CSV table of C-alpha atoms and ligand atoms in Angstrom, one decimal:
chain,number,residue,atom,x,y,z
A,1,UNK,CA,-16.8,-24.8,17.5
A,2,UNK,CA,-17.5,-23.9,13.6
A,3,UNK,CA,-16.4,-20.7,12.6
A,4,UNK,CA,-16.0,-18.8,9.5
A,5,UNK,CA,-13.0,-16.9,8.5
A,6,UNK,CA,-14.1,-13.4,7.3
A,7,UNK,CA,-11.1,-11.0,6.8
A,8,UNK,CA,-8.8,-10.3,4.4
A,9,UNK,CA,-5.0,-10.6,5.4
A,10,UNK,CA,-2.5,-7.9,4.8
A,11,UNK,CA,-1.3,-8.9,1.8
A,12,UNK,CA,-4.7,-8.2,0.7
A,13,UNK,CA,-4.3,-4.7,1.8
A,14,UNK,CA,-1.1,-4.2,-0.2
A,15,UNK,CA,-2.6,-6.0,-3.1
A,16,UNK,CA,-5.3,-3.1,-3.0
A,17,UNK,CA,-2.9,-0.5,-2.0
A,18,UNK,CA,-0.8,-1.2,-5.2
A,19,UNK,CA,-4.1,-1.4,-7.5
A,20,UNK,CA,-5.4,1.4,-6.5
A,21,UNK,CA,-2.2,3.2,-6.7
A,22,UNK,CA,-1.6,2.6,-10.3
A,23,UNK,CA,-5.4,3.0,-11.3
A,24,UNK,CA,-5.5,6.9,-9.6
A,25,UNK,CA,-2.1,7.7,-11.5
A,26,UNK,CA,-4.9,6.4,-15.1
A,27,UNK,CA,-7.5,8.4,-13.8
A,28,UNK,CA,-5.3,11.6,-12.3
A,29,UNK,CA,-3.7,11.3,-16.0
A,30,UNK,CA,-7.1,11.5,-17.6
A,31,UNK,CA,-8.3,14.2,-15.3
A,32,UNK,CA,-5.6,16.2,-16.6
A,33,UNK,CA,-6.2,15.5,-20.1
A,34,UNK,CA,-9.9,15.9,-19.8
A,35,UNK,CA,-9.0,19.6,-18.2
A,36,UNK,CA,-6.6,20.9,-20.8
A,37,UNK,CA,-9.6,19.5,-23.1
A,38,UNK,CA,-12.0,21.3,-21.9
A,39,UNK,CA,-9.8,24.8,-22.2
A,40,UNK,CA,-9.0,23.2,-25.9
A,41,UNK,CA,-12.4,22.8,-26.8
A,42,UNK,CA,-12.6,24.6,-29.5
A,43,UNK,CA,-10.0,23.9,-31.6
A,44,UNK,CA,-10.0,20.1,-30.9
A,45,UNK,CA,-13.4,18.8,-29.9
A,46,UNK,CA,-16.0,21.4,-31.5
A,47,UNK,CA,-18.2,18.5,-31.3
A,48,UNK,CA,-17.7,17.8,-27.9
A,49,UNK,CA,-20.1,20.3,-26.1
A,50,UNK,CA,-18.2,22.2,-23.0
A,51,UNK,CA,-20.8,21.1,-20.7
A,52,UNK,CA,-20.1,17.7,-21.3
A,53,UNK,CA,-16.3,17.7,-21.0
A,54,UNK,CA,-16.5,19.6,-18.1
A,55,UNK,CA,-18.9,16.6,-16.2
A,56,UNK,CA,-16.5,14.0,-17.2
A,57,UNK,CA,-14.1,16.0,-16.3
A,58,UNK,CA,-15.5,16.8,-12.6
A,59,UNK,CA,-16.6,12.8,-12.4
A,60,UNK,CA,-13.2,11.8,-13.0
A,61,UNK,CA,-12.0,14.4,-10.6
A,62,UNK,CA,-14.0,12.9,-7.9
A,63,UNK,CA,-13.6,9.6,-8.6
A,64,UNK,CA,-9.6,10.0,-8.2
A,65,UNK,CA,-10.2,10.8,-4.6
A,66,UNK,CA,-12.9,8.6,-3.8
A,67,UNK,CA,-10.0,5.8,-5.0
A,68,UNK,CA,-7.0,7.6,-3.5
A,69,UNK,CA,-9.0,7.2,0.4
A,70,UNK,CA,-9.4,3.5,-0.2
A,71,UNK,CA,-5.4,3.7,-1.5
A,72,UNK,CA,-4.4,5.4,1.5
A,73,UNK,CA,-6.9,3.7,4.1
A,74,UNK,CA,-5.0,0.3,2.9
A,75,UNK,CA,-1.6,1.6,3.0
A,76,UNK,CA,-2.5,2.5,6.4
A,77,UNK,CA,-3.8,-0.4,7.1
A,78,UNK,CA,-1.5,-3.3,5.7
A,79,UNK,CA,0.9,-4.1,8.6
A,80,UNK,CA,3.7,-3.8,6.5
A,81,UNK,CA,5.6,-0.7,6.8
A,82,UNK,CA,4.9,2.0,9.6
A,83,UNK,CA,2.6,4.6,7.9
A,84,UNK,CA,-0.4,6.6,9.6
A,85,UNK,CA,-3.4,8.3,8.8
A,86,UNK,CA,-1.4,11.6,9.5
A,87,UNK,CA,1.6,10.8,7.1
A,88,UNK,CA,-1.3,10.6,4.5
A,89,UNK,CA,-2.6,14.6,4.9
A,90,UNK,CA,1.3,15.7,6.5
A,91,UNK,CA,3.8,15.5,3.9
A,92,UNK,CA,7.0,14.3,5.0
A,93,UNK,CA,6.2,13.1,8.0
A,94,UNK,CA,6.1,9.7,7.7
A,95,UNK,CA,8.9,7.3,9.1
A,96,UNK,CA,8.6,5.0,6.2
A,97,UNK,CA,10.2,6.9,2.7
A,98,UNK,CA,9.6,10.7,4.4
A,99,UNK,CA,10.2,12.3,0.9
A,100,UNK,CA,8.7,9.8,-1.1
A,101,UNK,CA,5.5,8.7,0.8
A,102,UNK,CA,5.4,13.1,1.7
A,103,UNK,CA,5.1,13.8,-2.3
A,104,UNK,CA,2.2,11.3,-2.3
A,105,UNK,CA,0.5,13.6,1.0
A,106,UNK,CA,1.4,17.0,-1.1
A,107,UNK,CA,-0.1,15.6,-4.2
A,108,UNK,CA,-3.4,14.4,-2.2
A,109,UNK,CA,-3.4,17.5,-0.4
A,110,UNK,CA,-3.3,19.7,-3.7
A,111,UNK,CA,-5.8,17.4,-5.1
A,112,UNK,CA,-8.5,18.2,-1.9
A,113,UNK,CA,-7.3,21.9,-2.4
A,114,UNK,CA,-8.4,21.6,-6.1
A,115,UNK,CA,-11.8,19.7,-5.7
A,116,UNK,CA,-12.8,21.3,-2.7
A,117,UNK,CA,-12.6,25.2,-4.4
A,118,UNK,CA,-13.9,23.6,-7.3
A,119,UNK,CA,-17.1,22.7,-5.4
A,120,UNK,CA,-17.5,25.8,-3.9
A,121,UNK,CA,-16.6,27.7,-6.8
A,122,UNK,CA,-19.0,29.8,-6.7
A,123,UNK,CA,-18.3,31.2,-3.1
A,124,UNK,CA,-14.1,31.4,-3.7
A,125,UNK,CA,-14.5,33.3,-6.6
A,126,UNK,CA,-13.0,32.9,-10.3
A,127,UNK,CA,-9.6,33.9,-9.7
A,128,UNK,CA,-9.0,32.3,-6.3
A,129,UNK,CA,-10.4,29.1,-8.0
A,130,UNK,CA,-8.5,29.2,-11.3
A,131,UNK,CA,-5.1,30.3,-9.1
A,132,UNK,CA,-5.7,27.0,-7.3
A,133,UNK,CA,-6.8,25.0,-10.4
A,134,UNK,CA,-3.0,25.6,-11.8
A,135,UNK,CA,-2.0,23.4,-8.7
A,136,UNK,CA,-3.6,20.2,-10.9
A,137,UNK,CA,-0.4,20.5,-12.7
A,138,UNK,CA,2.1,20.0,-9.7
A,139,UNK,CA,0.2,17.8,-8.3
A,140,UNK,CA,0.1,15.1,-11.3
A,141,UNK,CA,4.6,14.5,-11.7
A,142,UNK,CA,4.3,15.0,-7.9
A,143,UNK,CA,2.1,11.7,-7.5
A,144,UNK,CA,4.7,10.2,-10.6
A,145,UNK,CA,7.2,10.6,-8.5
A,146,UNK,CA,5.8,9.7,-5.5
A,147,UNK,CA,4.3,6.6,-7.3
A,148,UNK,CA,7.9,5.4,-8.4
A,149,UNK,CA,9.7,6.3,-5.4
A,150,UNK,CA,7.5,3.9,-3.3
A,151,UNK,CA,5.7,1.6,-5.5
A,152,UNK,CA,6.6,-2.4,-5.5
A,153,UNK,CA,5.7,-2.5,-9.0
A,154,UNK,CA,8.2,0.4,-10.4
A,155,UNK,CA,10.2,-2.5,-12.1
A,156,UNK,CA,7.4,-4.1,-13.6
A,157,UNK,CA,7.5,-3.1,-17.3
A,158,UNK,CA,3.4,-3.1,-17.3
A,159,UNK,CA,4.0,-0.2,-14.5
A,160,UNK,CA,7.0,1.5,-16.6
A,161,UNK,CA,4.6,1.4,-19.5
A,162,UNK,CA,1.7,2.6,-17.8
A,163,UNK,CA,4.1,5.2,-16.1
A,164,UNK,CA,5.6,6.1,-19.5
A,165,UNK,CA,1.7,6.5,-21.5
A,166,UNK,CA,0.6,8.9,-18.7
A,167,UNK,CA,3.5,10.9,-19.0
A,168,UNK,CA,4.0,10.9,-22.5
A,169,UNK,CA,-0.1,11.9,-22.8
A,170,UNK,CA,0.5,14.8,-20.2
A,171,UNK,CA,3.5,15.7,-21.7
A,172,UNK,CA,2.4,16.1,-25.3
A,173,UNK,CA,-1.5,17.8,-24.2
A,174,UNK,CA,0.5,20.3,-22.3
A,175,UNK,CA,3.0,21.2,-25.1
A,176,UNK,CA,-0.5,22.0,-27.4
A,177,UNK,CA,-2.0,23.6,-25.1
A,178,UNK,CA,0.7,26.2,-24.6
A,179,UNK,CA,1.3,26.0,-28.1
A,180,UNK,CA,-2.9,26.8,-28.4
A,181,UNK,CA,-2.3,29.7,-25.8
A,182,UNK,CA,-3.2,33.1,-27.3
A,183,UNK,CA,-2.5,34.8,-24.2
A,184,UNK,CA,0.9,35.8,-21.8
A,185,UNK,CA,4.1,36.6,-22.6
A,186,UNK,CA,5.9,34.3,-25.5
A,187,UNK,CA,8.6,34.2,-23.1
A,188,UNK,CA,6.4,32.7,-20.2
A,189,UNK,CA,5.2,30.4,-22.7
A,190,UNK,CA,8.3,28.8,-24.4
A,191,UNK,CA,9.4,28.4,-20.6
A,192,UNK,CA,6.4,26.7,-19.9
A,193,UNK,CA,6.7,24.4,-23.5
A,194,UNK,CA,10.6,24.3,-22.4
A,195,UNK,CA,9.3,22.7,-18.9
A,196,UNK,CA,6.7,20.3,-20.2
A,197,UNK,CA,9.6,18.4,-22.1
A,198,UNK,CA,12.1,18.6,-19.5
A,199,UNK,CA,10.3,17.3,-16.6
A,200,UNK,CA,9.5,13.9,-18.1
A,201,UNK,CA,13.3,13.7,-19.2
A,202,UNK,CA,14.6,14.5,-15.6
A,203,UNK,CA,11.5,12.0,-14.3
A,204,UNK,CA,13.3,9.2,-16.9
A,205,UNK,CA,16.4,10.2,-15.1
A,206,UNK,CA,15.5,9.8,-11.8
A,207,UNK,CA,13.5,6.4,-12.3
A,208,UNK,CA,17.0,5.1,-14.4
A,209,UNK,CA,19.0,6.4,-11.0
A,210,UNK,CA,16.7,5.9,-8.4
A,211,UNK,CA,14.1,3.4,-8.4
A,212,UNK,CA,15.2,1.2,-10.9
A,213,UNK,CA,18.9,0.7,-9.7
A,214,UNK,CA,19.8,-1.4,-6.8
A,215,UNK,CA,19.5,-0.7,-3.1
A,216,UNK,CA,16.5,1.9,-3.8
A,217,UNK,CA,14.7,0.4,-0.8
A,218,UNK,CA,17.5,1.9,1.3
A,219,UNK,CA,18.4,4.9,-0.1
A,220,UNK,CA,14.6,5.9,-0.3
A,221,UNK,CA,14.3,6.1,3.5
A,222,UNK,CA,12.5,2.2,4.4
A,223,UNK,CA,13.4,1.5,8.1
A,224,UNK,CA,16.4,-0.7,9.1
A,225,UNK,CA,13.9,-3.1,10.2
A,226,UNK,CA,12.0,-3.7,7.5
A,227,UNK,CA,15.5,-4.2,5.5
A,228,UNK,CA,15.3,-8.1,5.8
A,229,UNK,CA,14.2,-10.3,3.0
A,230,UNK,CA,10.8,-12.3,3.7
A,231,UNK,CA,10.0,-9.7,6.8
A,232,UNK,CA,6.2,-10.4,6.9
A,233,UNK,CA,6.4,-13.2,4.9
A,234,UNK,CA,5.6,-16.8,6.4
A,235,UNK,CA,5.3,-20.0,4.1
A,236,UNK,CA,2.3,-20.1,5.0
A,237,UNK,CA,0.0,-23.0,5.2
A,238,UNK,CA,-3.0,-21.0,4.6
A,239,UNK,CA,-1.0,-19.3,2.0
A,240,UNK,CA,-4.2,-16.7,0.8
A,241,UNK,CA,-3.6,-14.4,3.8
A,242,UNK,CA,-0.3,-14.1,3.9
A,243,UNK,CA,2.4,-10.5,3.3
A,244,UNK,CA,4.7,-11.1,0.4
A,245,UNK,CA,7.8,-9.4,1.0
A,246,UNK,CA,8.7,-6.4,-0.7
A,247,UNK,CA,10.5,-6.8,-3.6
A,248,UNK,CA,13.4,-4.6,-4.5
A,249,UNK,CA,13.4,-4.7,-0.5
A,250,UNK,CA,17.4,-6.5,0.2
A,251,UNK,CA,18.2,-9.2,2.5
A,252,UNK,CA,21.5,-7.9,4.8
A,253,UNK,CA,23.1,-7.2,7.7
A,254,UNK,CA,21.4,-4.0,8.3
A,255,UNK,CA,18.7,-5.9,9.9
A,256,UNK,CA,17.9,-6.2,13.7
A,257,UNK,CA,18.1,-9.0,14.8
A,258,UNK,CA,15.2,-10.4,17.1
A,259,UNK,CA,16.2,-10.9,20.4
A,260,UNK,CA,14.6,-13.7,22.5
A,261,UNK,CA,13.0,-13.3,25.0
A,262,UNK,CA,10.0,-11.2,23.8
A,263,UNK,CA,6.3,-10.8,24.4
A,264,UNK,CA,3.8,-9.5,21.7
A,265,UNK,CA,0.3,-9.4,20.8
A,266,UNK,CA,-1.6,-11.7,18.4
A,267,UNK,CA,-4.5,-11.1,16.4
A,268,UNK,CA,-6.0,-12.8,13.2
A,269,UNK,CA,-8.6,-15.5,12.8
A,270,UNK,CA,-9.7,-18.8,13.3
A,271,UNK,CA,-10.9,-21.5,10.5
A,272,UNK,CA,-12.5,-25.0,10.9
A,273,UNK,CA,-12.5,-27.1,8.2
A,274,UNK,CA,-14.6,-29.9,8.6
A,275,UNK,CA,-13.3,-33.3,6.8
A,276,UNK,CA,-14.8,-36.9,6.3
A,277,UNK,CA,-12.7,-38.2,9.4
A,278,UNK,CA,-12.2,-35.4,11.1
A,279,UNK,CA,-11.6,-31.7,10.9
A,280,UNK,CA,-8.7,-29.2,10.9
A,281,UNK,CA,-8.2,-25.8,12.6
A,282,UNK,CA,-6.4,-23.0,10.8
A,283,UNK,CA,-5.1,-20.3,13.2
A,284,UNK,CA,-3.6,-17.3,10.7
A,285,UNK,CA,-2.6,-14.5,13.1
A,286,UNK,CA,-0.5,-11.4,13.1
A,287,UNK,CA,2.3,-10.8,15.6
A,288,UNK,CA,2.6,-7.2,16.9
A,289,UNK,CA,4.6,-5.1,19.7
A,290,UNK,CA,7.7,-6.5,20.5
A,291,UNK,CA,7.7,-8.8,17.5
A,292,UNK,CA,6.5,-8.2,13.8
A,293,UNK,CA,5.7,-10.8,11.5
A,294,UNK,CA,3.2,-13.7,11.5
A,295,UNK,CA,2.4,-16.6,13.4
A,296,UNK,CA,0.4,-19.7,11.1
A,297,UNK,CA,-1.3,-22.6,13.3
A,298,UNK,CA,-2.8,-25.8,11.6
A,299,UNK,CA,-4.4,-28.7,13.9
A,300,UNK,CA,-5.8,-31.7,12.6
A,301,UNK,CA,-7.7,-33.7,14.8
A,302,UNK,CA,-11.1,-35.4,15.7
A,303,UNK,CA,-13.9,-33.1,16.8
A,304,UNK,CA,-14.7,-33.8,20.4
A,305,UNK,CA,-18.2,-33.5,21.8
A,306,UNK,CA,-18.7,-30.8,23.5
A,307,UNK,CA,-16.7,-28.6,20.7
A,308,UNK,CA,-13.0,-28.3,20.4
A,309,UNK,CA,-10.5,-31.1,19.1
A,310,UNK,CA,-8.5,-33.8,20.4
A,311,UNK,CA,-5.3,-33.0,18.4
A,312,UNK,CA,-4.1,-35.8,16.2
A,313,UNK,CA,-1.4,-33.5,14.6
A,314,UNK,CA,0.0,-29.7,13.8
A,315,UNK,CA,2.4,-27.8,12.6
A,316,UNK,CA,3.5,-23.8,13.5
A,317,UNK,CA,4.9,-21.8,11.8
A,318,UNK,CA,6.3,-18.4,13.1
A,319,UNK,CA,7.8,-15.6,10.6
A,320,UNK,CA,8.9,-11.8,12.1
A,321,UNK,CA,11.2,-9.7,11.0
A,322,UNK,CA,14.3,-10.2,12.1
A,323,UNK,CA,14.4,-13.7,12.3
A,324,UNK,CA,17.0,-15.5,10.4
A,325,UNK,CA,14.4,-17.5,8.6
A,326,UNK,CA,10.8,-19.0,9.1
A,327,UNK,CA,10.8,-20.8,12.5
A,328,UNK,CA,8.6,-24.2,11.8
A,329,UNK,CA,7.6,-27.1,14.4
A,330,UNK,CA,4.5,-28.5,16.3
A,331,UNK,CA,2.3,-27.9,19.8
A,332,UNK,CA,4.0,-29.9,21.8
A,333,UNK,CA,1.0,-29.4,24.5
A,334,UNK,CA,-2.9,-27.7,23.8
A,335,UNK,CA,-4.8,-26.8,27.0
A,336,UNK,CA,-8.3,-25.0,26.3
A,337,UNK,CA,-7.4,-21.6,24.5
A,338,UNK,CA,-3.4,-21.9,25.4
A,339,UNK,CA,-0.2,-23.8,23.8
A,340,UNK,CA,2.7,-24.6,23.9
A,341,UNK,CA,4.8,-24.7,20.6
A,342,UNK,CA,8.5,-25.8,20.1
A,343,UNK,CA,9.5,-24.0,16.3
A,344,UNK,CA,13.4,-24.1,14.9
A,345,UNK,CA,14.7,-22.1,12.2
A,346,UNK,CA,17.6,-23.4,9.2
A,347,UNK,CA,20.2,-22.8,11.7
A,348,UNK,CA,19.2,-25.6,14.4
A,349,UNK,CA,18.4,-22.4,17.1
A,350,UNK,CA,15.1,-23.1,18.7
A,351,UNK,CA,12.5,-21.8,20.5
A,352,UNK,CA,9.2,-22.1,22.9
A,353,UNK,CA,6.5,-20.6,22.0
A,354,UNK,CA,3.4,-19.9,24.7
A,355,UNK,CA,0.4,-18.8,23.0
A,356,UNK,CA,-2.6,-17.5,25.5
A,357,UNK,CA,-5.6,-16.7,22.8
A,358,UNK,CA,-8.9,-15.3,22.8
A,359,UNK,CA,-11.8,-16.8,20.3
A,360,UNK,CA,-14.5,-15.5,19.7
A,361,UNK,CA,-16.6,-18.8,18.2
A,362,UNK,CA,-19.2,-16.5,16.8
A,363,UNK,CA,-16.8,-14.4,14.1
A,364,UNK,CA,-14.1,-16.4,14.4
A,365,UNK,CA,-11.6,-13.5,15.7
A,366,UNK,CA,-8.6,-14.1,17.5
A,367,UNK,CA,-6.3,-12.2,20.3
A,368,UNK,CA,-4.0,-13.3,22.2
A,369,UNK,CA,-0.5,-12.8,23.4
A,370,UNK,CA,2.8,-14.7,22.2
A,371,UNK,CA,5.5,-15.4,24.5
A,372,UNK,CA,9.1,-16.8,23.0
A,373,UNK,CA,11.8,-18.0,24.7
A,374,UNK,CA,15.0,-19.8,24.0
A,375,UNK,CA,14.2,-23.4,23.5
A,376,UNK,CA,14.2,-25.4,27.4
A,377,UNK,CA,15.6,-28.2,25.1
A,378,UNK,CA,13.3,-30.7,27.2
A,379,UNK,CA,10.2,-32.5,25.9
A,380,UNK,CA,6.6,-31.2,27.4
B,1,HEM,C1,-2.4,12.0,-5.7
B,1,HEM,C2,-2.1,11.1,-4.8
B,1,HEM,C3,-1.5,9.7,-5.0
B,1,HEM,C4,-1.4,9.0,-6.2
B,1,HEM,C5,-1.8,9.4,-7.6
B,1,HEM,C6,-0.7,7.8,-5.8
B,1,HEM,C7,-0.3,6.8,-6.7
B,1,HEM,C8,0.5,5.7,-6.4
B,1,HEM,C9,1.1,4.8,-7.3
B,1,HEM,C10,0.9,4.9,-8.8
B,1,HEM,C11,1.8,3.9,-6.6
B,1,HEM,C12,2.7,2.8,-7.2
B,1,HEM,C13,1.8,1.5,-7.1
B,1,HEM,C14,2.6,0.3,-7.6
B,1,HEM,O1,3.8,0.3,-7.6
B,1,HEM,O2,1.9,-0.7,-7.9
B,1,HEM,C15,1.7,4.3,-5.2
B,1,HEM,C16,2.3,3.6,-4.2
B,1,HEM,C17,2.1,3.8,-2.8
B,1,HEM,N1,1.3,4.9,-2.3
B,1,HEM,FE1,0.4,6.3,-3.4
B,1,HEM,N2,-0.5,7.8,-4.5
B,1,HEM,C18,-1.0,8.9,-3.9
B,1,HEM,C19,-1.0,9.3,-2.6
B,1,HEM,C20,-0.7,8.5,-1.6
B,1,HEM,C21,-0.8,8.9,-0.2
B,1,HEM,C22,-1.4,10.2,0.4
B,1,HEM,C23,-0.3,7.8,0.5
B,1,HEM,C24,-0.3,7.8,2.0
B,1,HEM,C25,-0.6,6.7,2.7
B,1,HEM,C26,0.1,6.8,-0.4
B,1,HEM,C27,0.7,5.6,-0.1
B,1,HEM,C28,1.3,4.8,-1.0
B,1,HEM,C29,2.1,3.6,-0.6
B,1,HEM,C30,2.4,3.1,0.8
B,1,HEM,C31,2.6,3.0,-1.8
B,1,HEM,C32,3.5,1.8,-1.9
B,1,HEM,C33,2.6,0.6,-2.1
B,1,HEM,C34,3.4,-0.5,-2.7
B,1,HEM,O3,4.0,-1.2,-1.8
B,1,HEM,O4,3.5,-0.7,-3.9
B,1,HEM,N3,-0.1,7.3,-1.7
B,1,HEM,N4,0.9,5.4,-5.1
C-alpha cells in the first residue's frame, strides 16, 4: 500500500481565501484609480494615451473577478464556517455574518453588473452603461466593509495599513476628480466632495467600534457553534493540513456542547511514509454530519507482505467543535479498513471511537464513517 497524499487541507483554503481577499481589495482599489484616471486624463496624465489607461484599466477589471471566483470558491470550500455558493451571488443570505458576508455578494454582484455592460457596451448603449459604471463606486467601501466585517486579518496592522492606503488613495482621487468636474450642479458636487471624506471617517469609526473591539465575532452574526476556541483546530500530527481557529473567534459558554453518542462521515487522505525500519501511516481526515472538526491518525509499524502494516504503535487524535478540548489516545484494535480507538480529553472523560474507512490505494482518498461513544472503560 504506497500512496501519495495529494490535497490541500482546509486551512489551505482559508489561507487562499484570506490572500485573495486582501489582494482583490489592491486590485479593486487600483481599478478605481485607474477609472477616475482615465476620466482625468487630461489634466494629469497627458502623456498617458487614453487607449492605454483604459486597457489597464479593463485588465485590472477582469483580473479582480477572475481572483474574487477563486476567493469565493475557497470560502466555499474551507470547512470552516457554513457559507454556499448561493450566499456568494444572494446577499444576505448566508447563515454565517448575513450582513457582512451579503455586502461582499452585493459588491461582487455590482462588480459582474459593471464588467458584464462593460463588455457589451456597445449593445447596452452609452448611458445604460455609464448609469451602471457609477455602481464601481458603491461597490468599492461596500467590499471595505465587507472585507473588515469578516476578515481574520482586520487586526493585523499590515491589513489596517493596506485597508487604510486603499482608502486614503480612493478617497483623495475622488475628492480631484470632483474637484476636476466641469459639469453638474456645485451643489451636487460639494455633496459628492462632502461624501468622499466622510465615508472613510464613518468606515474608521465603524472598524474602531466594530471589528477591532472585542466580541466582534459575535456581534457580526458567526454561528453559536462555531463560537468555541480551537473549533477545527486539532494539534495535529501532520500539522500542514490542519484549520487554525479563527482568531478574534472567543472561547465561552455559548458553545454547544457535543453530545456523545454521534455518528458522522469522514473524509481526507491517507500517507505512507516509508522509513529505514519500517514505515508510518498518516490518516488526516475531516469529520462531518453530526460532528465537525477533525480526526488525525498516525501508525507506525512494519510493512507486512502482502501490503498493510502490523501496528507497532499510534496515536489519535480527534478535535470538533464542541468538544471541551482535543481528545488524544491510541487504536486499541486495527482490523483491515476498521478500528477501534480509545481518545480522552483534559478533563479525564473518555471515549471509543469506531472508524469504518474506505481507501482508495491508487489516490490515496479516504471515507469512512466515525462512530463515538462514551468510553466502555474496558480494555479491547
Ligand atoms: C468585491 C468583492 C469582494 C472583495 C473585494 C472581498 C475582499 C475581502 C477581503 C479584503 C477580506 C479580508 C481578508 C483578510 O482579513 O485577510 C475578505 C474576507 C472574506 N471574504 Fe471577501 N471579498 C469580496 C466578496 C466576497 C464574496 C462574494 C464572498 C462569498 C463567499 C466572500 C467571502 C469572504 C470570507 C468568507 C471572508 C473571511 C475570510 C477570513 O476568514 O479571513 N467575499 N474578503
Amino acid at each position: 500500500m504506497t500512496v501519495s497524499l495529494a490535497v490541500a487541507g482546509p486551512s489551505a483554503y482559508w489561507y487562499l481565501a484570506r490572500g485573495t481577499g486582501a489582494v482583490s481589495l489592491v486590485l479593486l482599489t487600483a481599478s478605481v484609480l485607474l477609472g477616475v484616471l482615465g476620466s482625468m486624463r487630461v489634466a494629469f496624465a497627458p502623456r498617458w494615451p487614453r487607449f492605454a489607461v483604459d486597457q489597464v484599466h479593463r485588465d485590472v477589471s477582469l483580473l479582480v473577478i477572475a481572483l474574487l471566483v477563486v476567493h469565493i470558491v475557497t470560502s466555499v470550500l474551507d470547512s470552516f464556517a457554513p457559507i454556499g455558493l448561493i450566499d456568494s451571488v444572494v446577499p444576505f443570505s448566508s447563515s454565517y455574518r448575513p450582513l457582512w458576508l451579503g455586502l461582499g455578494a452585493l459588491s461582487f454582484d455590482m462588480l459582474l453588473a459593471i464588467v458584464a455592460t462593460s463588455l457589451i457596451r456597445r449593445r447596452v448603449g452609452y448611458p445604460a452603461w455609464r448609469g451602471i459604471h457609477w455602481l464601481a463606486y458603491a461597490s468599492w467601501p461596500v467590499a471595505v466593509l465587507h472585507g473588515l466585517g469578516t476578515g481574520s486579518d482586520v487586526k493585523a496592522t499590515w491589513m489596517l495599513a493596506l485597508t487604510a492606503v486603499c482608502v486614503l488613495a480612493v478617497m483623495t482621487a475622488t475628492v480631484v476628480r470632483i474637484a476636476g468636474a466641469s459639469r453638474g450642479p456645485t451643489t451636487v458636487r460639494a455633496g459628492a466632495a462632502a461624501l468622499a471624506v466622510l465615508a472613510p471617517l464613518g468606515i474608521a469609526v465603524f472598524a474602531l467600534a466594530g471589528p477591532l473591539a472585542t466580541g466582534w465575532a459575535r456581534r457580526a452574526g458567526t454561528p453559536a457553534n462555531l463560537l468555541v476556541r480551537g473549533s477545527g483546530s486539532a494539534a495535529g500530527i501532520v500539522g500542514s493540513a490542519t484549520a487554525s481557529p479563527r482568531p478574534g473567534t472567543p472561547a465561552g459558554p455559548a458553545a454547544d456542547k457535543l453530545k456523545l453518542p454521534f455518528t458522522a462521515r469522514l473524509t481526507g487522505t491517507i500517507t505512507q511514509t516509508q522509513e529505514p525500519n519500517g514505515a508510518i501511516v498518516d490518516l488526516a481526515l475531516r469529520v462531518s454530519g453530526d460532528a465537525r472538526g477533525e480526526l488525525r491518525v498516525r501508525l507506525a509499524g512494519a510493512p507486512l507482505a502482502g501490503g498493510g502494516l502490523s501496528m507497532t504503535g499510534s496515536q489519535v487524535d480527534l478535535s470538533a467543535v464542541g468538544l471541551a478540548s482535543v481528545m488524544q489516545g491510541t487504536i486499541v484494535a486495527l482490523q483491515g479498513q476498521s478500528f477501534l480507538a480509545r481518545v480522552s480529553d483534559t478533563t479525564g472523560s473518555s471515549a471509543d471511537l469506531r472508524a469504518d474507512l474506505k481507501i482508495d490505494g491508487q489516490t490515496g482518498a479516504v471515507s469512512g464513517t466515525l462512530s463515538a461513544q462514551p468510553s466502555s472503560g474496558s480494555g479491547p
